[in-house]
CSV table of C-alpha atoms (C1' of nucleotides) in Angstrom, one decimal:
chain,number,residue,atom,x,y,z
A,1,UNK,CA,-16.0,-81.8,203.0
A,2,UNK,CA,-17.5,-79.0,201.1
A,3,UNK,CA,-20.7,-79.6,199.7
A,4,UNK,CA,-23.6,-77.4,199.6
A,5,UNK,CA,-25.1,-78.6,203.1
A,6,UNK,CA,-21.6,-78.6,205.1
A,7,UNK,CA,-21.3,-74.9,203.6
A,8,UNK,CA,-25.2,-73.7,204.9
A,9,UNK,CA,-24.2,-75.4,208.1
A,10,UNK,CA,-20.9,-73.5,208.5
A,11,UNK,CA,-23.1,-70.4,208.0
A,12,UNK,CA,-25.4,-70.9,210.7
A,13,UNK,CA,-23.1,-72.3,212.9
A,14,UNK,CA,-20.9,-69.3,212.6
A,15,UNK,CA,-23.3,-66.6,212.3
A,16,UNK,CA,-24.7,-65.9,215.7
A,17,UNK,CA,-21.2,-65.9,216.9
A,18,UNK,CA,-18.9,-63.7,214.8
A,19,UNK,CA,-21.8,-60.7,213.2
A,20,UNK,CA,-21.7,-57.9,214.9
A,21,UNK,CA,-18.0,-58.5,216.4
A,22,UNK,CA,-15.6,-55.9,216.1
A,23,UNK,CA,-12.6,-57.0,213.4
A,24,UNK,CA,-9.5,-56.4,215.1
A,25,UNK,CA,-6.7,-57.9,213.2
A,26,UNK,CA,-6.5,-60.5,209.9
A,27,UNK,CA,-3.0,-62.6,209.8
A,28,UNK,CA,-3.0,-64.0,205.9
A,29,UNK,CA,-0.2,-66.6,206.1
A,30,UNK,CA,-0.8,-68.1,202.7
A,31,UNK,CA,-2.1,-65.6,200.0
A,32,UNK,CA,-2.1,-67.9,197.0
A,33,UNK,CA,-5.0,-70.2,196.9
A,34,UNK,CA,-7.2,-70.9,194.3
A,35,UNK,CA,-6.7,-66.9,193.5
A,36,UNK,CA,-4.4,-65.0,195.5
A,37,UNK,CA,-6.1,-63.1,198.1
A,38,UNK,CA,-6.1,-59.4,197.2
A,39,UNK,CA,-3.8,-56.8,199.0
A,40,UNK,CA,-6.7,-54.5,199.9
A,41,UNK,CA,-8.2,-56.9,202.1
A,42,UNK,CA,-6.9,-56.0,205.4
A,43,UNK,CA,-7.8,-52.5,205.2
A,44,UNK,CA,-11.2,-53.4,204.3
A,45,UNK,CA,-11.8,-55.9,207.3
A,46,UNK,CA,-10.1,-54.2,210.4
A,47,UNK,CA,-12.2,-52.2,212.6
A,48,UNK,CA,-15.1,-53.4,210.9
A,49,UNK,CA,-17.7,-55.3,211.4
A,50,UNK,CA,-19.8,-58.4,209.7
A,51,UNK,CA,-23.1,-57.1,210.0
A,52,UNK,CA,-25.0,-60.6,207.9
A,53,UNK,CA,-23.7,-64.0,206.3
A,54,UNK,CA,-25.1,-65.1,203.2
A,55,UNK,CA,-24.9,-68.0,200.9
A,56,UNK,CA,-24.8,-68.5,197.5
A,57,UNK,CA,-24.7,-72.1,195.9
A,58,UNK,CA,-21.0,-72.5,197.4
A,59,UNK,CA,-20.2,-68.9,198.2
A,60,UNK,CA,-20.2,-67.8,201.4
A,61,UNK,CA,-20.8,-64.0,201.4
A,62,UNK,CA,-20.0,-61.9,204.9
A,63,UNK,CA,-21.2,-58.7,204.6
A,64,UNK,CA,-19.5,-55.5,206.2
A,65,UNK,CA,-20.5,-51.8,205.7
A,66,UNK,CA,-18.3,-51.3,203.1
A,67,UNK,CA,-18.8,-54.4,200.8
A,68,UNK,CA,-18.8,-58.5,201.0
A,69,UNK,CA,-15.6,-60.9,202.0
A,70,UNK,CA,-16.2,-63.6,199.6
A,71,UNK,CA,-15.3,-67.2,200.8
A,72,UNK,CA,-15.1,-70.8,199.1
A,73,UNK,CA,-14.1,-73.5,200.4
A,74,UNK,CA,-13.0,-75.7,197.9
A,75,UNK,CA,-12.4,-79.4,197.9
A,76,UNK,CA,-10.9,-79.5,201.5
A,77,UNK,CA,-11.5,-76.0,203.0
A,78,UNK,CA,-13.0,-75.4,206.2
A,79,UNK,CA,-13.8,-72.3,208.9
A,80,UNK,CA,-14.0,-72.8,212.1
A,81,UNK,CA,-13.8,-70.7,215.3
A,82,UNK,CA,-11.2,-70.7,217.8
A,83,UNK,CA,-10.0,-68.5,221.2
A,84,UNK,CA,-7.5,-66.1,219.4
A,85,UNK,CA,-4.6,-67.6,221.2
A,86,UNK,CA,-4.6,-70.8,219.6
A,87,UNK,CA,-1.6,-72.2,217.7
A,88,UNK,CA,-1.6,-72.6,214.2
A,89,UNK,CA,-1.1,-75.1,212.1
A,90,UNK,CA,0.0,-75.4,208.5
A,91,UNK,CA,-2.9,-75.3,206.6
A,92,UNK,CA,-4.3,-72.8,208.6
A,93,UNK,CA,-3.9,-70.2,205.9
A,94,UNK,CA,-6.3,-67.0,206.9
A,95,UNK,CA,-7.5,-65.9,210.6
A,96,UNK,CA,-10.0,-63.1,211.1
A,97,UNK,CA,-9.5,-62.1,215.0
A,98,UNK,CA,-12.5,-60.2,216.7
A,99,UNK,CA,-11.9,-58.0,219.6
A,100,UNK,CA,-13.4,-60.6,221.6
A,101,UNK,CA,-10.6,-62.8,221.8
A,102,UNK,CA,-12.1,-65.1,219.3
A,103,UNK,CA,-11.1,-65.7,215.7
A,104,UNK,CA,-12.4,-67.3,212.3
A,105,UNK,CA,-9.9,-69.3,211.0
A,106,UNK,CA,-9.7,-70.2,207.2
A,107,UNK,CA,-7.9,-74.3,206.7
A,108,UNK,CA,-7.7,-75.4,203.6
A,109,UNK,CA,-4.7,-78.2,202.8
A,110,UNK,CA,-5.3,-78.3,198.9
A,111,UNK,CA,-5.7,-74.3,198.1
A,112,UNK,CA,-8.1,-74.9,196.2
A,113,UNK,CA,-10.5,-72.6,197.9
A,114,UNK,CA,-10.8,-68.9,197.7
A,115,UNK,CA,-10.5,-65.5,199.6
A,116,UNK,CA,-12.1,-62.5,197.3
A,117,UNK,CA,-13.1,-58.8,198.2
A,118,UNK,CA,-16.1,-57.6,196.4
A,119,UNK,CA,-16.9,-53.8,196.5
A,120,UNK,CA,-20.3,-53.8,194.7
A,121,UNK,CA,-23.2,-56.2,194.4
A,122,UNK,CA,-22.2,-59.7,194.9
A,123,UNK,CA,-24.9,-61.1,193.0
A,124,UNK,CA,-23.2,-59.1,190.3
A,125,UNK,CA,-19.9,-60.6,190.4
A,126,UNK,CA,-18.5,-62.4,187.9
A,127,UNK,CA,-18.3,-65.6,189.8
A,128,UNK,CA,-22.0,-65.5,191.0
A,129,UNK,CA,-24.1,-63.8,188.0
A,130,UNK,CA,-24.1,-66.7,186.2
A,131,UNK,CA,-25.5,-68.8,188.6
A,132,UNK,CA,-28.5,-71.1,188.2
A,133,UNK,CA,-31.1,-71.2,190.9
A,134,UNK,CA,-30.9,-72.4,194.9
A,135,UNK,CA,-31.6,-76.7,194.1
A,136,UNK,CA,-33.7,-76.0,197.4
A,137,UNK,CA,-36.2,-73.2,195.9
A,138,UNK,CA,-39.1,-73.2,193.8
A,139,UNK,CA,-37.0,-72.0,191.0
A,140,UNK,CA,-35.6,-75.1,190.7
A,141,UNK,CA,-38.3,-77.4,189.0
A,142,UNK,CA,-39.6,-78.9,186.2
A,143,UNK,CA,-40.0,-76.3,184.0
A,144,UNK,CA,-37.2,-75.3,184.5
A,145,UNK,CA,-35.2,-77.8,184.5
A,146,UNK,CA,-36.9,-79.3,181.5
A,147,UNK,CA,-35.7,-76.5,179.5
A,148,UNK,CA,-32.3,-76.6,180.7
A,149,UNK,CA,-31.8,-80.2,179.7
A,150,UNK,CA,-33.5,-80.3,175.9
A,151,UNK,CA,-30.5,-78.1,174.4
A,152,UNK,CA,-28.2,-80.4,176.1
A,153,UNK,CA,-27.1,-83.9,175.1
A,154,UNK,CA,-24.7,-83.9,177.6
A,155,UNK,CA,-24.6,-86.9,180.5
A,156,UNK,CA,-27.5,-86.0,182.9
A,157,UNK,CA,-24.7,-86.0,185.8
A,158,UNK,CA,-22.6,-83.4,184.2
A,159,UNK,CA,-25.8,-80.9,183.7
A,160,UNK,CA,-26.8,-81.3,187.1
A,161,UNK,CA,-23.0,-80.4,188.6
A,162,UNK,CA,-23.0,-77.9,186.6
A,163,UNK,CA,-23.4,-74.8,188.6
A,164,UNK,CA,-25.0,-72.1,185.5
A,165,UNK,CA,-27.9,-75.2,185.4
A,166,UNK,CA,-27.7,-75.4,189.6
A,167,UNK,CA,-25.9,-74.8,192.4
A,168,UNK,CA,-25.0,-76.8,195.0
A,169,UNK,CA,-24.5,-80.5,193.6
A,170,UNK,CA,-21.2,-82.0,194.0
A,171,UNK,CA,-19.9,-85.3,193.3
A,172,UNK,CA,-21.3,-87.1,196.3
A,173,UNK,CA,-24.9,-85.6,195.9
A,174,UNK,CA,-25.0,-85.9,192.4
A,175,UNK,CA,-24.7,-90.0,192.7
A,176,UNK,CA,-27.2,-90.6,195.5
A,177,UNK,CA,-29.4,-88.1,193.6
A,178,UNK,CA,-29.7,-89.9,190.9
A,179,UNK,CA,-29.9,-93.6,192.4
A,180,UNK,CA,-33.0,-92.3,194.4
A,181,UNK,CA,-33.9,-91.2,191.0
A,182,UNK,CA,-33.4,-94.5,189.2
A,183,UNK,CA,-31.3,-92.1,186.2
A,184,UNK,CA,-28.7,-93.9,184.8
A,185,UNK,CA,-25.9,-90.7,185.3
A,186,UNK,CA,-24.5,-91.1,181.8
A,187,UNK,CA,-28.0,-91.1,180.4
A,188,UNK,CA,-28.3,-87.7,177.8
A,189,UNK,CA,-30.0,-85.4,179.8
A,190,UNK,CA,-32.2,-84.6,176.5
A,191,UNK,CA,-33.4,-88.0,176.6
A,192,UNK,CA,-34.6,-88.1,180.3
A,193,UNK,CA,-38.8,-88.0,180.4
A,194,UNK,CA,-40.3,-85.1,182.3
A,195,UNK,CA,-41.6,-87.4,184.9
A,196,UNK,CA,-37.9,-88.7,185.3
A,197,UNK,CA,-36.9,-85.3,185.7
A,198,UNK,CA,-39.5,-84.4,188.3
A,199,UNK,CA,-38.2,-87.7,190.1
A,200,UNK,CA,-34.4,-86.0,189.9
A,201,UNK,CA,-35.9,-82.3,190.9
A,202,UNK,CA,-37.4,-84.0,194.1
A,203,UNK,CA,-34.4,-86.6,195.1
A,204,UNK,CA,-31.9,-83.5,194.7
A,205,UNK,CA,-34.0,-81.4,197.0
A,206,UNK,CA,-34.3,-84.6,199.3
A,207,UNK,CA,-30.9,-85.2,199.5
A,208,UNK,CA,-29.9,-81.9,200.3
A,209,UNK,CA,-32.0,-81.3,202.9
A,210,UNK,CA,-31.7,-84.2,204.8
A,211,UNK,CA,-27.7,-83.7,204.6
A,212,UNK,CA,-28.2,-80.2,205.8
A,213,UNK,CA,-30.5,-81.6,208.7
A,214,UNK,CA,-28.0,-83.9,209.8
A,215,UNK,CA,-25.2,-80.9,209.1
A,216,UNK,CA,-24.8,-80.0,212.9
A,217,UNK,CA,-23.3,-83.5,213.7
A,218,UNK,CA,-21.1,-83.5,210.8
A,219,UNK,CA,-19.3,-80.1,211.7
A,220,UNK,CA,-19.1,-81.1,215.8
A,221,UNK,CA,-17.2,-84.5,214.5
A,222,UNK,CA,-15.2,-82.7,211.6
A,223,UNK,CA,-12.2,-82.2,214.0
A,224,UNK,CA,-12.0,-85.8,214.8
A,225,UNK,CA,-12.4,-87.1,211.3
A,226,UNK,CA,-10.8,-87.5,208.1
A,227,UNK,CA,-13.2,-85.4,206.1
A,228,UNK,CA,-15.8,-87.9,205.5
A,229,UNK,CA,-18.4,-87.9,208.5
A,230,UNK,CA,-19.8,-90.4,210.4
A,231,UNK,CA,-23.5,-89.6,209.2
A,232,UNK,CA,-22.3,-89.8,205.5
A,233,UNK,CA,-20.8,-93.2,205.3
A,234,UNK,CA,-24.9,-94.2,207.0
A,235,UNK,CA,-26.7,-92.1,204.6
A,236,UNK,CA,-25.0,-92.9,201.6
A,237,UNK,CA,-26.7,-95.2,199.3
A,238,UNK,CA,-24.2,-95.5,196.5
A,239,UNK,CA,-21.3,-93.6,196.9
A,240,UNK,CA,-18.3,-95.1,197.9
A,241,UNK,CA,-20.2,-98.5,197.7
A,242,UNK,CA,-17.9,-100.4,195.0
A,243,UNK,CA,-18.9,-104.1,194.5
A,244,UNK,CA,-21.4,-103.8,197.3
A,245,UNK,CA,-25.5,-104.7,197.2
A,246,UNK,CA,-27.4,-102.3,196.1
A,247,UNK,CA,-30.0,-101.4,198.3
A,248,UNK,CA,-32.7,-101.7,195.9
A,249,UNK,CA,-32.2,-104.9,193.9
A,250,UNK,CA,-28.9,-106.3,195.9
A,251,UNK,CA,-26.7,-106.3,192.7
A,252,UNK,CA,-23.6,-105.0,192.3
A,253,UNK,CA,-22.8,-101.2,192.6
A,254,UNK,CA,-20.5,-100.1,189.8
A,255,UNK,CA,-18.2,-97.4,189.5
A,256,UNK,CA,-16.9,-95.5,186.3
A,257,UNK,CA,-15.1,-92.5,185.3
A,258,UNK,CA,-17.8,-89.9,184.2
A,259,UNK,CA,-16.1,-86.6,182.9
A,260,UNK,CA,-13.0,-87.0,185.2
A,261,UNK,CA,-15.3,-87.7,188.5
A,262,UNK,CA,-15.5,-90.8,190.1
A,263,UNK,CA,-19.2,-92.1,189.3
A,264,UNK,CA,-21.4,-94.8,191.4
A,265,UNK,CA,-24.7,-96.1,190.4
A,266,UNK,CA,-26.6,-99.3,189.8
A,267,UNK,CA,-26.9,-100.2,186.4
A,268,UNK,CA,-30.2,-102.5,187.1
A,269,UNK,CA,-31.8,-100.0,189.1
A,270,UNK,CA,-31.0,-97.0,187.2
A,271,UNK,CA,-31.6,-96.5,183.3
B,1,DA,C1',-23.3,-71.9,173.0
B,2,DG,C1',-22.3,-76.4,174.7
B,3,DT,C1',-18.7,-79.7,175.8
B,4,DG,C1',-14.5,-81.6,177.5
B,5,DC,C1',-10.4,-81.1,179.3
B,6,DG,C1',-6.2,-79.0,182.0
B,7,DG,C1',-5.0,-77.1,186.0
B,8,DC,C1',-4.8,-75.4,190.6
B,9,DC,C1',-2.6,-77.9,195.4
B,10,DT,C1',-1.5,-81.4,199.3
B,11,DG,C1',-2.4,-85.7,201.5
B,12,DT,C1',-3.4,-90.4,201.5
B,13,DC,C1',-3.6,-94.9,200.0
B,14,DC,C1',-2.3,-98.8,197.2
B,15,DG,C1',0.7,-101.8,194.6
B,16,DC,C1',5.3,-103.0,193.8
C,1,DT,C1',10.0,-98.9,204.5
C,2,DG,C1',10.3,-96.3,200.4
C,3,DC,C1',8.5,-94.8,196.1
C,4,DG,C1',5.6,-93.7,192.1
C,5,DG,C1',1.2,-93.0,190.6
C,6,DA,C1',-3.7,-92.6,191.1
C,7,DC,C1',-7.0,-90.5,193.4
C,8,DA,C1',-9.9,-87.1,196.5
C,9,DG,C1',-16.1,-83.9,198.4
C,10,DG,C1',-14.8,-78.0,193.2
C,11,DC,C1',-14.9,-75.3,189.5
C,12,DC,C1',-12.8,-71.8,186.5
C,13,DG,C1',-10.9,-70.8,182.0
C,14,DC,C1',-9.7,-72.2,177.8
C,15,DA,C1',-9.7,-74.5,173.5
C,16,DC,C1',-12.8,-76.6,170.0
DNA sequence: AGTGCGGCCTGTCCGC
DNA sequence: TGCGGACAGGCCGCAC
């Protein structure tokens, strides 16, 4: 579920209800995720507080008094909120109880996510330093973008997953991104024309925020669904869309490998 | 420095 | 119905 608008909607969903709420206990039943989660952590969280939520491209960052709780969420992770009492289940790994009976509970069935304690500035952390800009602020455009492309020959999909170019584009995002674009994805990004480019810069921002508009419906139906949401399967103009008309020209969609990822695009529509 | 892979995990689905 | 293999929305870390 985890792309960039799933993760700003689990932040403002959460937000309002857990800041401010006094930690009262943290039950790690599975330490070793992506990174195991460090031994310190309890003693950092009880009998404190969350005083913001941030985000950054993936990252979710919840800030206390005495430094951030850093949170991915991988290819299946997810947080949600629960009464305190209720049961858990096996991949419920991490569960942050607030003295108000509720708790934030950390599922994640393929580990791939991660659980990480970070004393100092996050946006100094190894993990996030590197980091290219938001995809949905002004840093992100053509300038930019331009230059980040010229010393690169590499596919145009790969540079725009690429989280030191920009954050925030997975798989799914990356193909309807660049069918709205008409870029053909295993196109050298040094070879795209600026105006091309500025026609990427404004179907990634497009794409994002409409998935991020429709966010609220996608978390309520989560629980019910098998990871892929209702709205998506709607929205979605190419991926997932094997064999079926493009919605441009009515051809055939194709999909290829592209750097290990499953890749969909329309080979008349997008060169 | 840019690029391309391997690997981390479990669950699901498809073909035999 | 069982089994092996491919695949899944991410991304770091390492070779080259």
């Amino acid at each position: 579920m985890p792309e960039l608008p799933e993760v700003e909607t689990i932040k403002r969903g959460i937000g309002k209800q857990i800041t401010h709420q006094t930690i009262s206990n943290l039950i790690i039943r599975q330490r070793q995720l992506r990174w195991r989660i460090p031994n310190n952590i309890e003693k950092k969280l009880i009998h404190s507080q969350f005083t913001a939520i941030k985000r950054r491209g993936k990252y979710l960052l919840f800030e206390t008094d005495s430094g951030h709780l850093m949170i991915h969420l991988g290819m299946s992770g997810y947080l949600r909120i629960f009464n305190s009492d209720q049961a858990a289940g096996k991949h419920d790994h991490v569960e942050i109880h607030f003295a108000n009976h509720t708790m934030l509970r950390l599922t994640d069935p393929r580990r791939f996510g991660c659980v990480l304690w970070i004393n100092d500035d996050p946006l100094q952390h190894k993990l996030l330093k590197n980091l290219g800009p938001e995809p949905l602020s002004k840093d992100f455009n053509l300038d930019y973008l331009f230059a980040a492309t010229q010393a690169r020959k590499a596919n145009i999909k790969s540079v725009i997953m690429n989280s030191q170019i920009v954050v925030g584009v997975g798989n799914i995002y990356a193909c309807e991104s660049l069918f709205r674009a008409g870029i053909d994805p295993q196109k050298p990004a040094n070879q795209i024309a600026q105006k091309n480019l500025e026609k990427l810069i404004t179907a990634i921002k497009n794409v994002l925020t409409e998935a991020i508009d429709q966010g609220g419906t996608t978390l309520k139906d989560f629980q019910h669904s098998d990871g892929k949401p209702g709205y998506f399967k709607q929205k979605l103009r190419v991926y997932d869309r094997r064999d079926q008309a493009c919605m441009k020209c009515g051809n055939k969609i194709k999909l290829i490998r592209l750097n290990q990822r499953s890749t969909y695009f329309c080979p008349d529509c997008q060169r």
